[in-house]
Structures are given as C-alpha cells and as structure tokens.
mmCIF file of C-alpha atoms in Angstrom:
data_model
loop_
_atom_site.group_PDB
_atom_site.id
_atom_site.type_symbol
_atom_site.label_atom_id
_atom_site.label_comp_id
_atom_site.label_asym_id
_atom_site.label_seq_id
_atom_site.Cartn_x
_atom_site.Cartn_y
_atom_site.Cartn_z
ATOM 1 C CA MET A 1 -20.881 -16.055 -65.744
ATOM 2 C CA LYS A 2 -19.578 -12.789 -65.710
ATOM 3 C CA LYS A 3 -22.212 -11.376 -63.701
ATOM 4 C CA LYS A 4 -21.599 -14.214 -61.204
ATOM 5 C CA ASN A 5 -18.128 -13.203 -60.747
ATOM 6 C CA ILE A 6 -18.936 -9.578 -60.295
ATOM 7 C CA ILE A 7 -21.425 -10.473 -57.358
ATOM 8 C CA ILE A 8 -18.868 -12.873 -56.042
ATOM 9 C CA TRP A 9 -16.019 -9.953 -55.837
ATOM 10 C CA ALA A 10 -18.601 -7.554 -54.468
ATOM 11 C CA ILE A 11 -19.193 -10.161 -51.495
ATOM 12 C CA VAL A 12 -15.324 -10.497 -51.033
ATOM 13 C CA ALA A 13 -15.379 -6.566 -50.966
ATOM 14 C CA ILE A 14 -17.775 -6.010 -48.120
ATOM 15 C CA VAL A 15 -16.336 -8.960 -45.963
ATOM 16 C CA ILE A 16 -12.693 -7.079 -46.580
ATOM 17 C CA ILE A 17 -14.490 -3.701 -45.382
ATOM 18 C CA ILE A 18 -16.110 -5.268 -42.283
ATOM 19 C CA VAL A 19 -12.980 -7.230 -41.150
ATOM 20 C CA GLY A 20 -10.896 -3.806 -41.693
ATOM 21 C CA TYR A 21 -13.370 -1.805 -39.710
ATOM 22 C CA PHE A 22 -13.420 -4.260 -36.632
ATOM 23 C CA SER A 23 -9.433 -4.543 -37.109
ATOM 24 C CA PHE A 24 -8.811 -0.849 -37.103
ATOM 25 C CA GLY A 25 -11.826 0.883 -36.296
ATOM 26 C CA GLY A 26 -14.603 1.107 -33.528
ATOM 27 C CA GLY A 27 -15.248 -2.393 -32.911
ATOM 28 C CA GLN A 28 -11.475 -2.738 -31.502
ATOM 29 C CA LYS A 29 -11.657 0.731 -29.592
ATOM 30 C CA LYS A 30 -14.834 -0.463 -27.978
ATOM 31 C CA ALA A 31 -13.307 -3.601 -26.665
ATOM 32 C CA ALA A 32 -9.782 -2.250 -25.628
ATOM 33 C CA SER A 33 -11.599 0.590 -23.754
ATOM 34 C CA LYS A 34 -11.611 -0.225 -19.801
ATOM 35 C CA THR A 35 -12.241 1.282 -16.597
ATOM 36 C CA VAL A 36 -11.052 0.160 -13.136
ATOM 37 C CA THR A 37 -12.156 1.820 -9.697
ATOM 38 C CA ILE A 38 -9.588 1.675 -6.914
ATOM 39 C CA GLY A 39 -10.720 2.328 -3.198
ATOM 40 C CA ILE A 40 -8.060 4.708 -1.546
ATOM 41 C CA MET A 41 -8.011 6.669 1.597
ATOM 42 C CA SER A 42 -8.765 10.684 1.388
ATOM 43 C CA GLY A 43 -7.031 13.595 2.375
ATOM 44 C CA VAL A 44 -3.267 12.736 1.371
ATOM 45 C CA LYS A 45 -2.308 15.304 -1.523
ATOM 46 C CA GLN A 46 1.048 13.444 -2.197
ATOM 47 C CA ASP A 47 -0.799 10.274 -2.699
ATOM 48 C CA ASP A 48 -3.156 11.937 -5.053
ATOM 49 C CA ALA A 49 -0.159 13.363 -7.195
ATOM 50 C CA ILE A 50 1.499 9.714 -7.317
ATOM 51 C CA TRP A 51 -1.701 8.222 -8.425
ATOM 52 C CA LYS A 52 -2.120 10.924 -11.309
ATOM 53 C CA VAL A 53 1.248 9.725 -12.498
ATOM 54 C CA VAL A 54 -0.087 5.975 -12.176
ATOM 55 C CA SER A 55 -3.305 7.141 -14.125
ATOM 56 C CA LYS A 56 -1.439 8.406 -17.194
ATOM 57 C CA THR A 57 0.531 5.427 -17.396
ATOM 58 C CA ALA A 58 -2.357 3.420 -17.174
ATOM 59 C CA LYS A 59 -4.403 5.447 -20.013
ATOM 60 C CA SER A 60 -1.335 5.709 -22.237
ATOM 61 C CA LYS A 61 0.006 2.084 -22.170
ATOM 62 C CA TYR A 62 -3.066 0.146 -21.753
ATOM 63 C CA ASN A 63 -6.046 2.107 -22.467
ATOM 64 C CA ILE A 64 -7.395 1.784 -18.907
ATOM 65 C CA THR A 65 -9.046 4.989 -16.971
ATOM 66 C CA LEU A 66 -8.634 4.707 -13.515
ATOM 67 C CA LYS A 67 -11.380 6.023 -11.048
ATOM 68 C CA PHE A 68 -11.062 6.527 -7.570
ATOM 69 C CA LYS A 69 -13.313 5.979 -4.615
ATOM 70 C CA LYS A 70 -11.968 7.680 -1.445
ATOM 71 C CA PHE A 71 -12.683 6.790 2.145
ATOM 72 C CA THR A 72 -11.959 8.249 5.592
ATOM 73 C CA ASP A 73 -11.886 4.985 7.782
ATOM 74 C CA TYR A 74 -9.899 1.926 7.230
ATOM 75 C CA SER A 75 -12.625 0.020 7.698
ATOM 76 C CA GLN A 76 -14.221 0.770 4.500
ATOM 77 C CA PRO A 77 -12.269 -0.030 1.555
ATOM 78 C CA ASN A 78 -12.362 -3.730 2.080
ATOM 79 C CA LYS A 79 -15.862 -4.098 2.552
ATOM 80 C CA ALA A 80 -16.434 -2.246 -0.624
ATOM 81 C CA LEU A 81 -13.795 -4.263 -2.178
ATOM 82 C CA ALA A 82 -15.773 -7.687 -0.979
ATOM 83 C CA ASN A 83 -19.136 -6.005 -1.816
ATOM 84 C CA GLY A 84 -18.268 -5.165 -5.328
ATOM 85 C CA ASP A 85 -18.364 -1.261 -4.881
ATOM 86 C CA VAL A 86 -14.734 -0.937 -6.160
ATOM 87 C CA ASP A 87 -12.680 -3.649 -8.333
ATOM 88 C CA LEU A 88 -9.415 -3.124 -6.252
ATOM 89 C CA ASN A 89 -8.162 -0.840 -3.274
ATOM 90 C CA ALA A 90 -4.506 0.356 -2.383
ATOM 91 C CA PHE A 91 -4.661 1.407 1.110
ATOM 92 C CA GLN A 92 -3.187 -1.457 3.540
ATOM 93 C CA HIS A 93 -0.259 -3.600 4.274
ATOM 94 C CA TYR A 94 0.096 -7.449 4.089
ATOM 95 C CA ALA A 95 -0.367 -7.551 7.890
ATOM 96 C CA PHE A 96 -3.787 -5.412 8.025
ATOM 97 C CA LEU A 97 -4.996 -7.634 5.194
ATOM 98 C CA ASP A 98 -4.248 -10.874 6.882
ATOM 99 C CA ALA A 99 -5.963 -9.618 10.018
ATOM 100 C CA TRP A 100 -8.924 -8.310 8.230
ATOM 101 C CA ASN A 101 -9.518 -11.601 6.263
ATOM 102 C CA LYS A 102 -9.492 -13.574 9.547
ATOM 103 C CA ALA A 103 -11.789 -11.260 11.291
ATOM 104 C CA ASN A 104 -14.116 -11.026 8.637
ATOM 105 C CA LYS A 105 -13.848 -14.331 6.550
ATOM 106 C CA THR A 106 -13.222 -12.768 3.404
ATOM 107 C CA SER A 107 -10.865 -13.798 0.616
ATOM 108 C CA ILE A 108 -8.999 -10.651 -0.276
ATOM 109 C CA VAL A 109 -5.650 -10.853 -1.802
ATOM 110 C CA ALA A 110 -2.441 -8.921 -2.712
ATOM 111 C CA ILE A 111 -2.035 -8.746 -6.355
ATOM 112 C CA GLY A 112 0.851 -5.978 -6.254
ATOM 113 C CA LYS A 113 3.173 -3.818 -4.029
ATOM 114 C CA THR A 114 3.203 -0.183 -3.704
ATOM 115 C CA VAL A 115 5.158 1.483 -0.891
ATOM 116 C CA ILE A 116 6.490 1.002 2.713
ATOM 117 C CA THR A 117 6.214 3.773 5.025
ATOM 118 C CA PRO A 118 8.900 3.058 8.021
ATOM 119 C CA ILE A 119 7.570 4.224 11.308
ATOM 120 C CA ARG A 120 9.668 6.124 13.406
ATOM 121 C CA LEU A 121 10.748 6.451 17.209
ATOM 122 C CA TYR A 122 10.681 10.117 18.390
ATOM 123 C CA SER A 123 11.754 11.703 21.524
ATOM 124 C CA ASP A 124 11.782 15.363 22.821
ATOM 125 C CA LYS A 125 14.110 14.273 25.681
ATOM 126 C CA VAL A 126 17.063 12.079 23.984
ATOM 127 C CA LYS A 127 18.941 12.194 21.024
ATOM 128 C CA LYS A 128 19.956 8.646 20.488
ATOM 129 C CA ILE A 129 18.577 5.426 21.469
ATOM 130 C CA LYS A 130 21.527 4.602 23.610
ATOM 131 C CA ASP A 131 20.632 7.599 25.613
ATOM 132 C CA ILE A 132 17.064 6.230 26.855
ATOM 133 C CA PRO A 133 17.350 5.546 30.484
ATOM 134 C CA GLU A 134 16.341 2.727 32.645
ATOM 135 C CA GLY A 135 12.525 2.617 33.279
ATOM 136 C CA ALA A 136 11.819 4.562 30.389
ATOM 137 C CA THR A 137 8.144 5.091 29.267
ATOM 138 C CA ILE A 138 7.745 4.545 25.570
ATOM 139 C CA ALA A 139 4.283 4.908 23.995
ATOM 140 C CA VAL A 140 3.346 2.350 21.064
ATOM 141 C CA PRO A 141 0.168 2.367 19.251
ATOM 142 C CA ASN A 142 -2.534 0.086 20.866
ATOM 143 C CA ASP A 143 -4.024 -1.485 17.674
ATOM 144 C CA ALA A 144 -2.945 -5.155 16.979
ATOM 145 C CA THR A 145 -0.791 -4.887 13.856
ATOM 146 C CA ASN A 146 0.431 -1.336 14.703
ATOM 147 C CA GLU A 147 1.483 -2.341 18.356
ATOM 148 C CA SER A 148 3.372 -5.457 16.905
ATOM 149 C CA ARG A 149 4.862 -3.186 14.310
ATOM 150 C CA ALA A 150 6.162 -1.003 17.013
ATOM 151 C CA LEU A 151 7.572 -3.882 19.144
ATOM 152 C CA TYR A 152 9.684 -5.033 16.196
ATOM 153 C CA LEU A 153 11.081 -1.526 15.888
ATOM 154 C CA LEU A 154 11.984 -1.657 19.412
ATOM 155 C CA LYS A 155 13.503 -5.251 18.976
ATOM 156 C CA ASN A 156 15.359 -3.896 15.841
ATOM 157 C CA ALA A 157 16.710 -1.089 17.851
ATOM 158 C CA GLY A 158 18.042 -3.621 20.416
ATOM 159 C CA LEU A 159 15.802 -2.452 23.078
ATOM 160 C CA ILE A 160 13.994 -5.621 23.723
ATOM 161 C CA THR A 161 13.604 -9.078 22.397
ATOM 162 C CA LEU A 162 10.831 -10.961 21.228
ATOM 163 C CA LYS A 163 9.997 -14.597 21.791
ATOM 164 C CA LYS A 164 10.814 -16.998 19.098
ATOM 165 C CA ASN A 165 8.407 -17.602 16.142
ATOM 166 C CA THR A 166 6.262 -14.234 17.139
ATOM 167 C CA ALA A 167 4.227 -13.356 14.327
ATOM 168 C CA LEU A 168 2.065 -10.674 15.937
ATOM 169 C CA ALA A 169 3.924 -9.130 18.839
ATOM 170 C CA THR A 170 2.166 -7.884 22.142
ATOM 171 C CA ILE A 171 3.574 -7.084 25.365
ATOM 172 C CA LYS A 172 3.315 -10.612 26.492
ATOM 173 C CA THR A 173 5.726 -11.775 23.601
ATOM 174 C CA ILE A 174 8.566 -9.835 24.941
ATOM 175 C CA ALA A 175 11.187 -11.863 25.924
ATOM 176 C CA LYS A 176 13.718 -9.602 27.351
ATOM 177 C CA ASN A 177 13.478 -6.098 28.335
ATOM 178 C CA PRO A 178 17.118 -5.118 29.553
ATOM 179 C CA LYS A 179 16.210 -1.730 30.633
ATOM 180 C CA ASN A 180 12.970 -2.577 32.115
ATOM 181 C CA LEU A 181 11.120 -0.011 29.869
ATOM 182 C CA GLN A 182 7.532 0.577 30.464
ATOM 183 C CA ILE A 183 5.242 0.131 27.346
ATOM 184 C CA LYS A 184 2.545 2.312 27.464
ATOM 185 C CA GLU A 185 -0.351 1.485 24.726
ATOM 186 C CA LEU A 186 -2.213 4.296 23.072
ATOM 187 C CA ASP A 187 -4.617 4.780 20.218
ATOM 188 C CA ALA A 188 -2.226 5.535 17.258
ATOM 189 C CA SER A 189 -3.523 8.946 16.671
ATOM 190 C CA GLN A 190 -2.733 10.016 20.330
ATOM 191 C CA THR A 191 0.829 9.126 20.202
ATOM 192 C CA ALA A 192 2.206 12.189 18.565
ATOM 193 C CA ARG A 193 0.689 13.913 21.446
ATOM 194 C CA SER A 194 2.273 11.955 23.960
ATOM 195 C CA LEU A 195 5.640 13.014 23.338
ATOM 196 C CA SER A 196 5.610 15.614 26.027
ATOM 197 C CA ASP A 197 4.564 13.035 28.586
ATOM 198 C CA VAL A 198 6.703 10.070 27.695
ATOM 199 C CA THR A 199 10.585 9.262 27.303
ATOM 200 C CA ALA A 200 9.858 8.182 23.276
ATOM 201 C CA ALA A 201 6.942 7.342 21.116
ATOM 202 C CA VAL A 202 6.519 4.896 18.263
ATOM 203 C CA ILE A 203 4.329 7.170 15.632
ATOM 204 C CA ASN A 204 3.190 6.326 12.208
ATOM 205 C CA THR A 205 4.430 8.700 9.631
ATOM 206 C CA ASN A 206 0.559 10.091 8.981
ATOM 207 C CA TYR A 207 0.079 10.994 12.312
ATOM 208 C CA ALA A 208 3.645 12.481 12.615
ATOM 209 C CA GLN A 209 2.872 14.611 9.642
ATOM 210 C CA ALA A 210 -0.476 15.682 11.227
ATOM 211 C CA ALA A 211 1.569 16.610 14.167
ATOM 212 C CA LYS A 212 4.024 18.567 11.881
ATOM 213 C CA ILE A 213 6.601 16.516 13.343
ATOM 214 C CA ASP A 214 9.879 16.124 10.961
ATOM 215 C CA TYR A 215 10.409 12.845 10.124
ATOM 216 C CA LYS A 216 14.005 13.216 10.037
ATOM 217 C CA SER A 217 14.258 14.585 13.394
ATOM 218 C CA ALA A 218 13.522 10.528 14.692
ATOM 219 C CA ILE A 219 15.872 8.905 17.083
ATOM 220 C CA TYR A 220 15.285 5.275 15.192
ATOM 221 C CA VAL A 221 13.836 4.428 11.804
ATOM 222 C CA GLU A 222 12.198 0.928 11.216
ATOM 223 C CA PRO A 223 14.693 -0.658 9.148
ATOM 224 C CA VAL A 224 13.614 -2.325 5.735
ATOM 225 C CA ASN A 225 14.275 -6.035 6.333
ATOM 226 C CA LYS A 226 12.673 -9.232 6.664
ATOM 227 C CA ASP A 227 10.905 -8.293 9.732
ATOM 228 C CA SER A 228 9.118 -5.292 7.947
ATOM 229 C CA GLU A 229 8.064 -7.133 4.917
ATOM 230 C CA GLN A 230 4.552 -7.661 6.576
ATOM 231 C CA TRP A 231 4.217 -3.933 6.499
ATOM 232 C CA ILE A 232 4.842 -3.587 2.512
ATOM 233 C CA ASN A 233 1.414 -1.757 1.319
ATOM 234 C CA ILE A 234 -0.427 -3.554 -1.663
ATOM 235 C CA ILE A 235 -3.065 -3.291 -4.451
ATOM 236 C CA ALA A 236 -5.518 -5.712 -3.649
ATOM 237 C CA ALA A 237 -8.586 -7.660 -5.438
ATOM 238 C CA ASN A 238 -10.873 -10.311 -4.542
ATOM 239 C CA LYS A 239 -9.226 -13.938 -4.589
ATOM 240 C CA LYS A 240 -11.642 -14.774 -7.529
ATOM 241 C CA ASP A 241 -10.622 -11.703 -9.615
ATOM 242 C CA ARG A 242 -6.708 -11.971 -8.921
ATOM 243 C CA ASN A 243 -5.853 -13.166 -12.335
ATOM 244 C CA LYS A 244 -7.836 -10.797 -14.270
ATOM 245 C CA LYS A 245 -5.565 -9.212 -17.082
ATOM 246 C CA VAL A 246 -6.906 -5.833 -16.674
ATOM 247 C CA TYR A 247 -5.888 -5.784 -12.826
ATOM 248 C CA LYS A 248 -2.589 -7.106 -13.585
ATOM 249 C CA GLU A 249 -2.075 -4.074 -15.924
ATOM 250 C CA VAL A 250 -3.148 -1.563 -13.323
ATOM 251 C CA VAL A 251 -0.273 -2.961 -11.421
ATOM 252 C CA LYS A 252 2.190 -2.815 -14.350
ATOM 253 C CA ALA A 253 1.031 0.921 -14.476
ATOM 254 C CA TYR A 254 2.027 1.774 -10.893
ATOM 255 C CA GLU A 255 5.027 -0.444 -10.639
ATOM 256 C CA THR A 256 7.217 1.898 -13.015
ATOM 257 C CA ALA A 257 10.356 4.165 -12.899
ATOM 258 C CA LYS A 258 7.782 7.127 -13.265
ATOM 259 C CA THR A 259 6.064 6.241 -10.138
ATOM 260 C CA LYS A 260 9.133 5.551 -8.153
ATOM 261 C CA GLN A 261 10.525 8.952 -9.247
ATOM 262 C CA GLU A 262 6.871 10.426 -7.841
ATOM 263 C CA ILE A 263 6.917 8.920 -4.829
ATOM 264 C CA LYS A 264 10.464 10.225 -3.982
ATOM 265 C CA LYS A 265 9.160 13.666 -4.878
ATOM 266 C CA GLN A 266 6.314 13.900 -2.883
ATOM 267 C CA TYR A 267 7.629 11.779 0.197
ATOM 268 C CA GLY A 268 11.781 11.916 0.127
ATOM 269 C CA THR A 269 12.699 8.950 2.147
ATOM 270 C CA ALA A 270 9.487 8.926 4.363
ATOM 271 C CA GLU A 271 7.989 6.589 1.867
ATOM 272 C CA ILE A 272 9.567 4.052 -0.370
ATOM 273 C CA SER A 273 8.903 2.242 -3.369
ATOM 274 C CA ALA A 274 8.381 -1.411 -2.298
ATOM 275 C CA TRP A 275 8.028 -3.599 -5.601
ATOM 276 C CA ASP A 276 11.768 -3.870 -6.176
ATOM 277 C CA ILE A 277 13.187 -3.764 -2.795
ATOM 278 C CA LYS A 278 15.515 -6.566 -1.293
ATOM 279 C CA LEU A 279 14.781 -7.490 2.185
ATOM 280 C CA LYS A 280 17.753 -8.564 4.163
#
C-alpha cells in the first residue's frame, strides 16, 4: 500500500512539472511568438521612423515581430497581399482601395486607420484663393482618385461646385465654375513642375516634398471633413483575415499616443494621425 502511494505521488509530481513547464516555460513562449509582414512603400525615412515606434510597441506589448516588404510601385502592395506575399499592407487610402477592388475583383478590406496627408493648392503667382483671376489655369493630377480629390479641394475652397451625389469627381461632374477656371490634367508627378506655367496647382504632399516645396507655402489646404474621409490612409488585410487577433493587435500597436507623437515629430502638420479625428 505504501509503495502504491509513492507511485501515485510520483505521477502527480510529474504532471505538476509538465503543467508548470507549459504554463510558464517554453511551451507558452513558442505559442506567443508571432511575426507579421507588412507591405509599405519604400524611400520615405519619416515613415520608417514611425514604423520603428510601432514595431517597438508591437513587440513589447503583444510579442509581435513586424517585418516589412517595401515596394516602389503603387500597383504592387495589393497584389502582394492578395497573393499572400505579405500579411497586411499600409500605403493606400479608402478611395484607392475601393477603386482597386473594383478593377481587380479582390476582397481587400481596411482594418485600421493610420494618417491623412492633406493635399494642398500651391501658386507662384497669387498669395490667396481670392486673388485667383478669371480664366486662370489650375493643374490637377490626372489619375482618377487624385483628380477627384483635387476637385473636392477646389470645391471646398469655394472655386467650383460639384453635381449632387458625386462620389468620384471628374471635370464632367463640375456643376458651377464661376471664374471659368481652366482645369489642366497632368500626371501627379508633374504637377509640381507645372507651377511656372499655371496659376496654381494641386500637388500631393510626397511630390511637393520631392520638389522641395515648403508645404507651409500653400495657398489652400484640404480640410479634414466628411469629404476627405475617403482619403484617410489605412492598414489593409484580405477579407478572410479581417478578424485575426494578431492583425487587430498590429492595428492597436499603431493607434497609440507614441505613434501620434512620432507622426507629429516627423511630419509636423503635413500628416495627421487619423484614427481618432472627428470629421465635421
């Protein structure tokens, strides 16, 4: 009987040791270690600094290691996501994603918000919106989403009106043009170079930076309102993965006060953290 009790207690001790190992040791550590690969655009040091802060938060708070795959062409990150080459991507706004899904029959969805980068109207010839003369030429990007954004900027500046229920604005959706402005459509990368030839130009912030144009010199800045909601940049996933806990944790690691501080440090007011803004 005594021998039998010794065997039972020995078995109990072994079970306790095994349970303890998996509760506090290698078993749990292995299960908790996660790696997520995110597709982003290359060549922007400010963005790299922001992602460095996010990576530290992801690792320290959620034990997630973030890896990045950088792209040079805006057509690449969504292809990589759809093909499974990356787990998430973070480079586009809602309008771009909507157009992409429709054109490519993909099911990519937004799972978090990052920043909004207001576009601006620049001029070498006038200092204020009210000084834009009759018949002035305004350069805008010619790709669908950026042209729409530029026309909404002109609408918010009071220079034109758009037809009711306009989603993707084009020159054809302009309802009123009181100053008879001439809208010149150019490749987005050429709008900055056009400043010497036009009265004003709507220029994306990245191209303004590349041309060494001080964003503070803009004569009008895109307001952050309901019109601009579609231009909020996002973290995106394949629809089937939208509820994965680890991906939601990546979003939480981005949407923090530390990230907000780094965005402001790197961009000033050129970029605005967008996950907690109120749209009027």
